[in-house]
């Protein structure tokens, strides 16, 4: 038996104002995206915004459904919109933010496992990392340089 340690590095910023201007703008797009969330069941509104190689910004928000599993997270809504509408553009950065009608969201909201898997697919497709920034409705922001940093031992098409 051997043991291997998996290390990852995250950056934690006290507030969005510490981020580069371009990223603050992208986070503002994610806040705007949150407004279009359809979350009548959870009352938890998530916004995601991506910036593409050509400078285009693509937004997504969570879309819920009375049949709960049919809903989709903001991150996948955004990344699939980018994949469908700009199939040849690389996705450079994703910003994620969330708010709730029930409580303050003071911790950074990390993408769920299924969204990490979906984003990882695009990292592989474009052979370049997707940098990710996530936050709550205010306060700290976490940055990871690549999605795979938060999805170790990922399943991908090399196994197929
Ligand atoms: N949600 C997202 O949009 N992104 C995540 O990464 C986690 C959860 C949504 C799904 C659902 O509409 C609501 O938040 C509560 O889980």
PDB file of C-alpha atoms and ligand atoms in Angstrom:
ATOM      1  CA  UNK A   1       0.000   0.000   0.000  1.00  0.00           C
ATOM      2  CA  UNK A   2       1.177   3.497  -0.696  1.00  0.00           C
ATOM      3  CA  UNK A   3      -0.382   6.703   0.460  1.00  0.00           C
ATOM      4  CA  UNK A   4      -0.588   9.761  -1.713  1.00  0.00           C
ATOM      5  CA  UNK A   5      -1.550  13.161  -0.510  1.00  0.00           C
ATOM      6  CA  UNK A   6      -3.660  15.410  -2.712  1.00  0.00           C
ATOM      7  CA  UNK A   7      -2.950  19.070  -2.179  1.00  0.00           C
ATOM      8  CA  UNK A   8      -4.864  22.000  -3.454  1.00  0.00           C
ATOM      9  CA  UNK A   9      -4.417  25.728  -3.113  1.00  0.00           C
ATOM     10  CA  UNK A  10      -7.266  28.176  -2.802  1.00  0.00           C
ATOM     11  CA  UNK A  11      -7.080  31.937  -2.440  1.00  0.00           C
ATOM     12  CA  UNK A  12      -9.416  33.687  -0.016  1.00  0.00           C
ATOM     13  CA  UNK A  13     -10.201  37.371  -0.440  1.00  0.00           C
ATOM     14  CA  UNK A  14     -11.988  39.412   2.239  1.00  0.00           C
ATOM     15  CA  UNK A  15     -14.231  41.094  -0.276  1.00  0.00           C
ATOM     16  CA  UNK A  16     -14.961  41.461  -3.951  1.00  0.00           C
ATOM     17  CA  UNK A  17     -13.258  44.874  -3.839  1.00  0.00           C
ATOM     18  CA  UNK A  18      -9.887  43.119  -3.496  1.00  0.00           C
ATOM     19  CA  UNK A  19     -10.303  41.493  -6.910  1.00  0.00           C
ATOM     20  CA  UNK A  20      -9.001  42.856 -10.229  1.00  0.00           C
ATOM     21  CA  UNK A  21     -11.447  45.227 -11.935  1.00  0.00           C
ATOM     22  CA  UNK A  22     -12.295  42.761 -14.710  1.00  0.00           C
ATOM     23  CA  UNK A  23     -13.233  40.123 -12.145  1.00  0.00           C
ATOM     24  CA  UNK A  24     -15.297  42.589 -10.110  1.00  0.00           C
ATOM     25  CA  UNK A  25     -17.245  43.297 -13.310  1.00  0.00           C
ATOM     26  CA  UNK A  26     -17.711  39.591 -13.943  1.00  0.00           C
ATOM     27  CA  UNK A  27     -18.967  39.132 -10.372  1.00  0.00           C
ATOM     28  CA  UNK A  28     -21.384  42.004 -10.974  1.00  0.00           C
ATOM     29  CA  UNK A  29     -22.692  40.086 -14.005  1.00  0.00           C
ATOM     30  CA  UNK A  30     -23.162  37.064 -11.756  1.00  0.00           C
ATOM     31  CA  UNK A  31     -25.148  39.248  -9.324  1.00  0.00           C
ATOM     32  CA  UNK A  32     -27.317  40.367 -12.260  1.00  0.00           C
ATOM     33  CA  UNK A  33     -27.719  36.742 -13.339  1.00  0.00           C
ATOM     34  CA  UNK A  34     -29.029  35.919  -9.862  1.00  0.00           C
ATOM     35  CA  UNK A  35     -32.018  38.179 -10.605  1.00  0.00           C
ATOM     36  CA  UNK A  36     -33.199  35.723 -13.253  1.00  0.00           C
ATOM     37  CA  UNK A  37     -33.016  32.701 -10.959  1.00  0.00           C
ATOM     38  CA  UNK A  38     -36.236  30.724 -10.853  1.00  0.00           C
ATOM     39  CA  UNK A  39     -36.116  29.320  -7.360  1.00  0.00           C
ATOM     40  CA  UNK A  40     -39.670  29.180  -5.978  1.00  0.00           C
ATOM     41  CA  UNK A  41     -38.913  26.005  -3.999  1.00  0.00           C
ATOM     42  CA  UNK A  42     -35.543  26.618  -2.369  1.00  0.00           C
ATOM     43  CA  UNK A  43     -35.680  30.443  -2.413  1.00  0.00           C
ATOM     44  CA  UNK A  44     -31.928  30.150  -2.964  1.00  0.00           C
ATOM     45  CA  UNK A  45     -30.896  32.235  -5.948  1.00  0.00           C
ATOM     46  CA  UNK A  46     -27.578  31.522  -7.623  1.00  0.00           C
ATOM     47  CA  UNK A  47     -25.970  33.496 -10.436  1.00  0.00           C
ATOM     48  CA  UNK A  48     -23.009  32.491 -12.565  1.00  0.00           C
ATOM     49  CA  UNK A  49     -21.194  34.507 -15.208  1.00  0.00           C
ATOM     50  CA  UNK A  50     -18.480  33.331 -17.572  1.00  0.00           C
ATOM     51  CA  UNK A  51     -16.041  35.313 -19.613  1.00  0.00           C
ATOM     52  CA  UNK A  52     -15.005  33.843 -22.942  1.00  0.00           C
ATOM     53  CA  UNK A  53     -11.843  34.232 -24.970  1.00  0.00           C
ATOM     54  CA  UNK A  54     -13.557  36.822 -27.188  1.00  0.00           C
ATOM     55  CA  UNK A  55     -14.574  38.907 -24.145  1.00  0.00           C
ATOM     56  CA  UNK A  56     -18.224  37.879 -24.331  1.00  0.00           C
ATOM     57  CA  UNK A  57     -19.956  37.341 -20.977  1.00  0.00           C
ATOM     58  CA  UNK A  58     -22.441  34.481 -20.644  1.00  0.00           C
ATOM     59  CA  UNK A  59     -24.785  34.363 -17.662  1.00  0.00           C
ATOM     60  CA  UNK A  60     -26.757  31.595 -16.017  1.00  0.00           C
ATOM     61  CA  UNK A  61     -28.986  31.181 -12.989  1.00  0.00           C
ATOM     62  CA  UNK A  62     -30.576  28.232 -11.263  1.00  0.00           C
ATOM     63  CA  UNK A  63     -33.837  27.053 -12.783  1.00  0.00           C
ATOM     64  CA  UNK A  64     -35.977  24.914 -10.535  1.00  0.00           C
ATOM     65  CA  UNK A  65     -38.854  22.596 -11.367  1.00  0.00           C
ATOM     66  CA  UNK A  66     -41.854  21.160  -9.524  1.00  0.00           C
ATOM     67  CA  UNK A  67     -40.216  17.839 -10.300  1.00  0.00           C
ATOM     68  CA  UNK A  68     -37.179  18.791  -8.230  1.00  0.00           C
ATOM     69  CA  UNK A  69     -34.450  16.772 -10.013  1.00  0.00           C
ATOM     70  CA  UNK A  70     -35.407  18.374 -13.337  1.00  0.00           C
ATOM     71  CA  UNK A  71     -34.070  21.736 -12.172  1.00  0.00           C
ATOM     72  CA  UNK A  72     -30.567  22.905 -13.040  1.00  0.00           C
ATOM     73  CA  UNK A  73     -27.889  24.833 -11.165  1.00  0.00           C
ATOM     74  CA  UNK A  74     -26.692  28.256 -12.276  1.00  0.00           C
ATOM     75  CA  UNK A  75     -23.203  27.039 -13.157  1.00  0.00           C
ATOM     76  CA  UNK A  76     -24.409  24.371 -15.560  1.00  0.00           C
ATOM     77  CA  UNK A  77     -27.023  26.697 -17.055  1.00  0.00           C
ATOM     78  CA  UNK A  78     -24.193  29.144 -17.802  1.00  0.00           C
ATOM     79  CA  UNK A  79     -21.615  26.680 -19.049  1.00  0.00           C
ATOM     80  CA  UNK A  80     -24.072  24.842 -21.290  1.00  0.00           C
ATOM     81  CA  UNK A  81     -25.269  28.186 -22.685  1.00  0.00           C
ATOM     82  CA  UNK A  82     -21.632  29.006 -23.501  1.00  0.00           C
ATOM     83  CA  UNK A  83     -21.069  25.560 -25.028  1.00  0.00           C
ATOM     84  CA  UNK A  84     -24.237  25.822 -27.109  1.00  0.00           C
ATOM     85  CA  UNK A  85     -23.866  29.413 -28.302  1.00  0.00           C
ATOM     86  CA  UNK A  86     -20.078  29.809 -28.490  1.00  0.00           C
ATOM     87  CA  UNK A  87     -18.778  26.286 -29.124  1.00  0.00           C
ATOM     88  CA  UNK A  88     -15.396  27.503 -30.366  1.00  0.00           C
ATOM     89  CA  UNK A  89     -14.680  30.044 -27.644  1.00  0.00           C
ATOM     90  CA  UNK A  90     -12.642  29.083 -24.618  1.00  0.00           C
ATOM     91  CA  UNK A  91     -14.131  29.734 -21.202  1.00  0.00           C
ATOM     92  CA  UNK A  92     -11.603  31.722 -19.180  1.00  0.00           C
ATOM     93  CA  UNK A  93     -13.215  32.568 -15.837  1.00  0.00           C
ATOM     94  CA  UNK A  94     -16.452  31.788 -13.989  1.00  0.00           C
ATOM     95  CA  UNK A  95     -17.868  33.931 -11.165  1.00  0.00           C
ATOM     96  CA  UNK A  96     -20.557  32.558  -8.845  1.00  0.00           C
ATOM     97  CA  UNK A  97     -22.707  34.291  -6.245  1.00  0.00           C
ATOM     98  CA  UNK A  98     -25.813  33.361  -4.258  1.00  0.00           C
ATOM     99  CA  UNK A  99     -28.479  34.929  -2.135  1.00  0.00           C
ATOM    100  CA  UNK A 100     -31.414  33.527  -0.212  1.00  0.00           C
ATOM    101  CA  UNK A 101     -34.850  34.817   0.671  1.00  0.00           C
ATOM    102  CA  UNK A 102     -34.560  32.861   3.921  1.00  0.00           C
ATOM    103  CA  UNK A 103     -31.196  33.833   5.378  1.00  0.00           C
ATOM    104  CA  UNK A 104     -28.050  35.817   4.705  1.00  0.00           C
ATOM    105  CA  UNK A 105     -25.545  33.935   2.566  1.00  0.00           C
ATOM    106  CA  UNK A 106     -22.301  34.976   4.205  1.00  0.00           C
ATOM    107  CA  UNK A 107     -20.080  32.087   3.123  1.00  0.00           C
ATOM    108  CA  UNK A 108     -18.738  31.568  -0.396  1.00  0.00           C
ATOM    109  CA  UNK A 109     -20.987  29.167  -2.315  1.00  0.00           C
ATOM    110  CA  UNK A 110     -18.879  26.507  -3.975  1.00  0.00           C
ATOM    111  CA  UNK A 111     -20.150  24.789  -7.113  1.00  0.00           C
ATOM    112  CA  UNK A 112     -21.850  21.477  -6.370  1.00  0.00           C
ATOM    113  CA  UNK A 113     -20.276  18.189  -7.409  1.00  0.00           C
ATOM    114  CA  UNK A 114     -22.383  17.790 -10.542  1.00  0.00           C
ATOM    115  CA  UNK A 115     -21.440  21.294 -11.698  1.00  0.00           C
ATOM    116  CA  UNK A 116     -17.760  20.604 -11.040  1.00  0.00           C
ATOM    117  CA  UNK A 117     -18.028  17.529 -13.253  1.00  0.00           C
ATOM    118  CA  UNK A 118     -19.690  19.590 -16.004  1.00  0.00           C
ATOM    119  CA  UNK A 119     -17.099  22.373 -15.827  1.00  0.00           C
ATOM    120  CA  UNK A 120     -14.281  19.790 -15.829  1.00  0.00           C
ATOM    121  CA  UNK A 121     -15.566  18.504 -19.168  1.00  0.00           C
ATOM    122  CA  UNK A 122     -15.064  21.945 -20.717  1.00  0.00           C
ATOM    123  CA  UNK A 123     -11.586  22.280 -19.222  1.00  0.00           C
ATOM    124  CA  UNK A 124     -10.743  19.051 -20.960  1.00  0.00           C
ATOM    125  CA  UNK A 125     -12.431  20.088 -24.205  1.00  0.00           C
ATOM    126  CA  UNK A 126     -10.540  23.388 -24.409  1.00  0.00           C
ATOM    127  CA  UNK A 127      -7.304  22.066 -22.891  1.00  0.00           C
ATOM    128  CA  UNK A 128      -7.128  25.118 -20.655  1.00  0.00           C
ATOM    129  CA  UNK A 129      -8.229  25.683 -17.090  1.00  0.00           C
ATOM    130  CA  UNK A 130     -11.351  27.555 -16.058  1.00  0.00           C
ATOM    131  CA  UNK A 131     -10.532  29.907 -13.210  1.00  0.00           C
ATOM    132  CA  UNK A 132     -13.329  30.153 -10.652  1.00  0.00           C
ATOM    133  CA  UNK A 133     -14.337  32.808  -8.115  1.00  0.00           C
ATOM    134  CA  UNK A 134     -17.207  32.135  -5.734  1.00  0.00           C
ATOM    135  CA  UNK A 135     -18.851  34.130  -3.007  1.00  0.00           C
ATOM    136  CA  UNK A 136     -22.118  34.443  -1.062  1.00  0.00           C
ATOM    137  CA  UNK A 137     -24.212  37.593  -1.178  1.00  0.00           C
ATOM    138  CA  UNK A 138     -21.353  39.542   0.391  1.00  0.00           C
ATOM    139  CA  UNK A 139     -18.090  38.963   2.193  1.00  0.00           C
ATOM    140  CA  UNK A 140     -15.322  36.566   1.357  1.00  0.00           C
ATOM    141  CA  UNK A 141     -14.523  35.375  -2.147  1.00  0.00           C
ATOM    142  CA  UNK A 142     -12.654  32.159  -2.916  1.00  0.00           C
ATOM    143  CA  UNK A 143     -10.581  31.791  -6.064  1.00  0.00           C
ATOM    144  CA  UNK A 144      -9.308  28.568  -7.585  1.00  0.00           C
ATOM    145  CA  UNK A 145      -7.006  28.650 -10.584  1.00  0.00           C
ATOM    146  CA  UNK A 146      -8.648  25.637 -12.217  1.00  0.00           C
ATOM    147  CA  UNK A 147     -11.765  23.571 -11.693  1.00  0.00           C
ATOM    148  CA  UNK A 148      -9.703  20.399 -11.394  1.00  0.00           C
ATOM    149  CA  UNK A 149      -8.122  21.879  -8.269  1.00  0.00           C
ATOM    150  CA  UNK A 150     -11.444  21.230  -6.517  1.00  0.00           C
ATOM    151  CA  UNK A 151     -12.238  17.939  -8.274  1.00  0.00           C
ATOM    152  CA  UNK A 152      -9.332  15.620  -7.615  1.00  0.00           C
ATOM    153  CA  UNK A 153      -9.472  12.135  -9.164  1.00  0.00           C
ATOM    154  CA  UNK A 154     -12.003  13.362 -11.688  1.00  0.00           C
ATOM    155  CA  UNK A 155     -13.694  10.982 -14.073  1.00  0.00           C
ATOM    156  CA  UNK A 156     -13.137  11.956 -17.685  1.00  0.00           C
ATOM    157  CA  UNK A 157     -13.220  10.595 -21.208  1.00  0.00           C
ATOM    158  CA  UNK A 158      -9.829   8.933 -20.870  1.00  0.00           C
ATOM    159  CA  UNK A 159     -11.622   6.159 -18.954  1.00  0.00           C
ATOM    160  CA  UNK A 160     -14.066   5.484 -21.782  1.00  0.00           C
TER     161      UNK A 160
HETATM  162  N1  LIG B   1     -27.612  25.538  -6.772  1.00  0.00           N
HETATM  163  C1  LIG B   1     -26.897  26.122  -7.769  1.00  0.00           C
HETATM  164  O1  LIG B   1     -27.446  26.791  -8.659  1.00  0.00           O
HETATM  165  N2  LIG B   1     -25.553  25.936  -7.765  1.00  0.00           N
HETATM  166  C2  LIG B   1     -24.863  25.202  -6.846  1.00  0.00           C
HETATM  167  O2  LIG B   1     -23.674  25.004  -6.988  1.00  0.00           O
HETATM  168  C3  LIG B   1     -25.567  24.669  -5.690  1.00  0.00           C
HETATM  169  C4  LIG B   1     -27.037  24.771  -5.709  1.00  0.00           C
HETATM  170  C5  LIG B   1     -29.077  25.716  -6.774  1.00  0.00           C
HETATM  171  C6  LIG B   1     -29.828  24.460  -7.080  1.00  0.00           C
HETATM  172  C7  LIG B   1     -31.162  24.749  -6.410  1.00  0.00           C
HETATM  173  O3  LIG B   1     -31.980  25.488  -7.311  1.00  0.00           O
HETATM  174  C8  LIG B   1     -30.801  25.649  -5.247  1.00  0.00           C
HETATM  175  O4  LIG B   1     -29.499  26.149  -5.516  1.00  0.00           O
HETATM  176  C9  LIG B   1     -30.782  24.941  -3.906  1.00  0.00           C
HETATM  177  O5  LIG B   1     -29.976  23.820  -3.935  1.00  0.00           O
END
